[in-house]
Amino acid sequence: MWVNVPFISDSEFLLIMSSTNLILDQFGLRLRQTLTAAMSNLPASRGGSYSEPGRPIKSTAQAYLGKAQLHQGKWSTALSNLDAVINSGQYALNSDYFANFRTDGENGSEHIFAIQFASDAGQSFQGNMGGTLNWPIGPMTGGMCCGFYQPTQDLANAFQTGADGLPLLDTWSTTDITNDYYVETADAFTPHTGPLDPRIDYTIGRRGIDFNGFGAFTGKENIRASFTDVSGPYANKKSMYTAGDDGNRGTGGWGQQRSGINFHIIRYADVLLMAAEAAIESGNLEKGRGYVNQVRERAKNSPRADSSPNYVIDTYNSAWSDASTARKAVRHERRIELGMEGKRLFDIRRWGNTVSTLNAFIANEGRTITPFSDRAFSVQSKHSALPIPLNAIDQSAGALSQNPGH
């Protein structure tokens, strides 16, 4: 989040920060060294006294190493490590996309590393308290809290497809899928009828479409935002328990519910798409297309969240003609496969287009969420990183400097 930060190892953690242990230009090197050491010291698999599914293993560290190298533009070494994870035989895509976000699919074949949560009928101190804040706030699910972290219209638009079942890589942002903003729950509403990627309805709660087995989402009465707010009409589905998990949710301190659904830090589909990106940037477009198609094939064959929408999805059946097209395809695929999983900001920062992407988002969102345009400000380059806290700069004895523009 702060970008220009030091690497502080376990042995250095208790030391007062000074110029002797804040070596900013070695951050990437020391991170890679730490992950390489983890690969050498972690067991190759879980079992025996090391059987808990939440524990990292060698391939966990190797996936992280590949991710770190990807963020540092080390394409060939990133691809080598990500390929090793893919070829290890330890992982596979779940046949059902949404199994990744249900209790019955936890720690399955796609699980590489996740924060483990558990819940019961009591206070559920091991439940996901933070995730509670992201649930719908209305009567449908019994969760009653708190309506944060809503999907945007801009994200919903990204799930549009053409008649060929492929994403609208160049035009997805020029049209809006139908939403129920400014429509009361008691008023009639017809959901979008155009072609969509089916993953939209495992990611975004939208009016008239089944919401995690609780029935058709009823819209406004379950949305925290009023019609004068900027948050829009959608709800987050991935952090919300399903109707099948309803009996295994606990109660928090003020009556809100806590889910036992794990939170993915890195899953196999993420590794496939990172490997696709590294392959494309290394010049191997066909390998990248193959990895992207594995992800799309699973989405194509997964059970549908609802029978009524016009789902149209297919794989890329023709070779990509150039790196630019391939790059757009894999970047778009990351957005719709990993939507609402906390990857987007770090992706656009890695691609170097934070400012242009966020300014385009502001313009697009304002088309349908009209208060948005009045309250948003233009994104500048300084907004790509948070300001370094002044106390950290003071403690560093001059080794740290403030991020540009702050």
Short mmCIF file of N, CA and C in Angstrom, two decimals, residues 79 272-294 319-320 326 330:
data_model
loop_
_atom_site.label_atom_id
_atom_site.label_comp_id
_atom_site.label_asym_id
_atom_site.label_seq_id
_atom_site.Cartn_x
_atom_site.Cartn_y
_atom_site.Cartn_z
N LEU A 79 7.64 -17.26 -14.32
CA LEU A 79 6.99 -18.33 -15.06
C LEU A 79 7.53 -19.69 -14.64
N LEU A 272 -2.67 -19.85 -12.25
CA LEU A 272 -2.78 -20.04 -13.70
C LEU A 272 -2.74 -18.71 -14.43
N LEU A 273 -3.45 -17.72 -13.90
CA LEU A 273 -3.51 -16.42 -14.59
C LEU A 273 -2.22 -15.63 -14.41
N MET A 274 -1.54 -15.79 -13.28
CA MET A 274 -0.22 -15.16 -13.14
C MET A 274 0.77 -15.81 -14.10
N ALA A 275 0.69 -17.13 -14.24
CA ALA A 275 1.57 -17.83 -15.19
C ALA A 275 1.25 -17.40 -16.62
N ALA A 276 -0.02 -17.21 -16.92
CA ALA A 276 -0.41 -16.73 -18.26
C ALA A 276 0.19 -15.36 -18.53
N GLU A 277 0.13 -14.48 -17.54
CA GLU A 277 0.69 -13.14 -17.70
C GLU A 277 2.20 -13.20 -17.91
N ALA A 278 2.88 -14.02 -17.11
CA ALA A 278 4.34 -14.15 -17.25
C ALA A 278 4.70 -14.74 -18.61
N ALA A 279 3.91 -15.71 -19.08
CA ALA A 279 4.18 -16.33 -20.38
C ALA A 279 4.01 -15.31 -21.50
N ILE A 280 2.95 -14.52 -21.44
CA ILE A 280 2.70 -13.51 -22.47
C ILE A 280 3.81 -12.47 -22.49
N GLU A 281 4.21 -12.01 -21.31
CA GLU A 281 5.28 -11.01 -21.25
C GLU A 281 6.63 -11.59 -21.66
N SER A 282 6.75 -12.92 -21.62
CA SER A 282 7.96 -13.60 -22.08
C SER A 282 7.90 -13.94 -23.56
N GLY A 283 6.77 -13.64 -24.21
CA GLY A 283 6.64 -13.88 -25.65
C GLY A 283 5.95 -15.17 -26.02
N ASN A 284 5.50 -15.96 -25.04
CA ASN A 284 4.85 -17.23 -25.33
C ASN A 284 3.33 -17.06 -25.24
N LEU A 285 2.73 -16.52 -26.31
CA LEU A 285 1.31 -16.20 -26.29
C LEU A 285 0.44 -17.46 -26.22
N GLU A 286 0.86 -18.52 -26.86
CA GLU A 286 0.06 -19.74 -26.87
C GLU A 286 -0.01 -20.39 -25.50
N LYS A 287 1.10 -20.37 -24.79
CA LYS A 287 1.08 -20.92 -23.43
C LYS A 287 0.15 -20.09 -22.56
N GLY A 288 0.23 -18.77 -22.70
CA GLY A 288 -0.67 -17.91 -21.94
C GLY A 288 -2.12 -18.17 -22.27
N ARG A 289 -2.43 -18.34 -23.56
CA ARG A 289 -3.81 -18.62 -23.96
C ARG A 289 -4.29 -19.94 -23.36
N GLY A 290 -3.42 -20.92 -23.32
CA GLY A 290 -3.80 -22.21 -22.74
C GLY A 290 -4.17 -22.09 -21.27
N TYR A 291 -3.40 -21.32 -20.52
CA TYR A 291 -3.70 -21.15 -19.10
C TYR A 291 -4.99 -20.36 -18.90
N VAL A 292 -5.19 -19.31 -19.68
CA VAL A 292 -6.44 -18.54 -19.58
C VAL A 292 -7.63 -19.43 -19.93
N ASN A 293 -7.48 -20.27 -20.95
CA ASN A 293 -8.59 -21.13 -21.36
C ASN A 293 -8.94 -22.17 -20.31
N GLN A 294 -7.96 -22.62 -19.52
CA GLN A 294 -8.29 -23.53 -18.42
C GLN A 294 -9.26 -22.87 -17.45
N ALA A 319 -5.82 -18.34 -32.01
CA ALA A 319 -4.58 -17.80 -31.46
C ALA A 319 -4.64 -16.28 -31.38
N TRP A 320 -4.06 -15.74 -30.32
CA TRP A 320 -3.97 -14.29 -30.21
C TRP A 320 -2.97 -13.76 -31.23
N ALA A 326 -3.26 -10.28 -26.32
CA ALA A 326 -3.09 -11.28 -25.27
C ALA A 326 -3.05 -10.63 -23.90
N VAL A 330 -5.68 -11.46 -20.73
CA VAL A 330 -5.34 -12.02 -19.42
C VAL A 330 -5.64 -11.02 -18.31
#
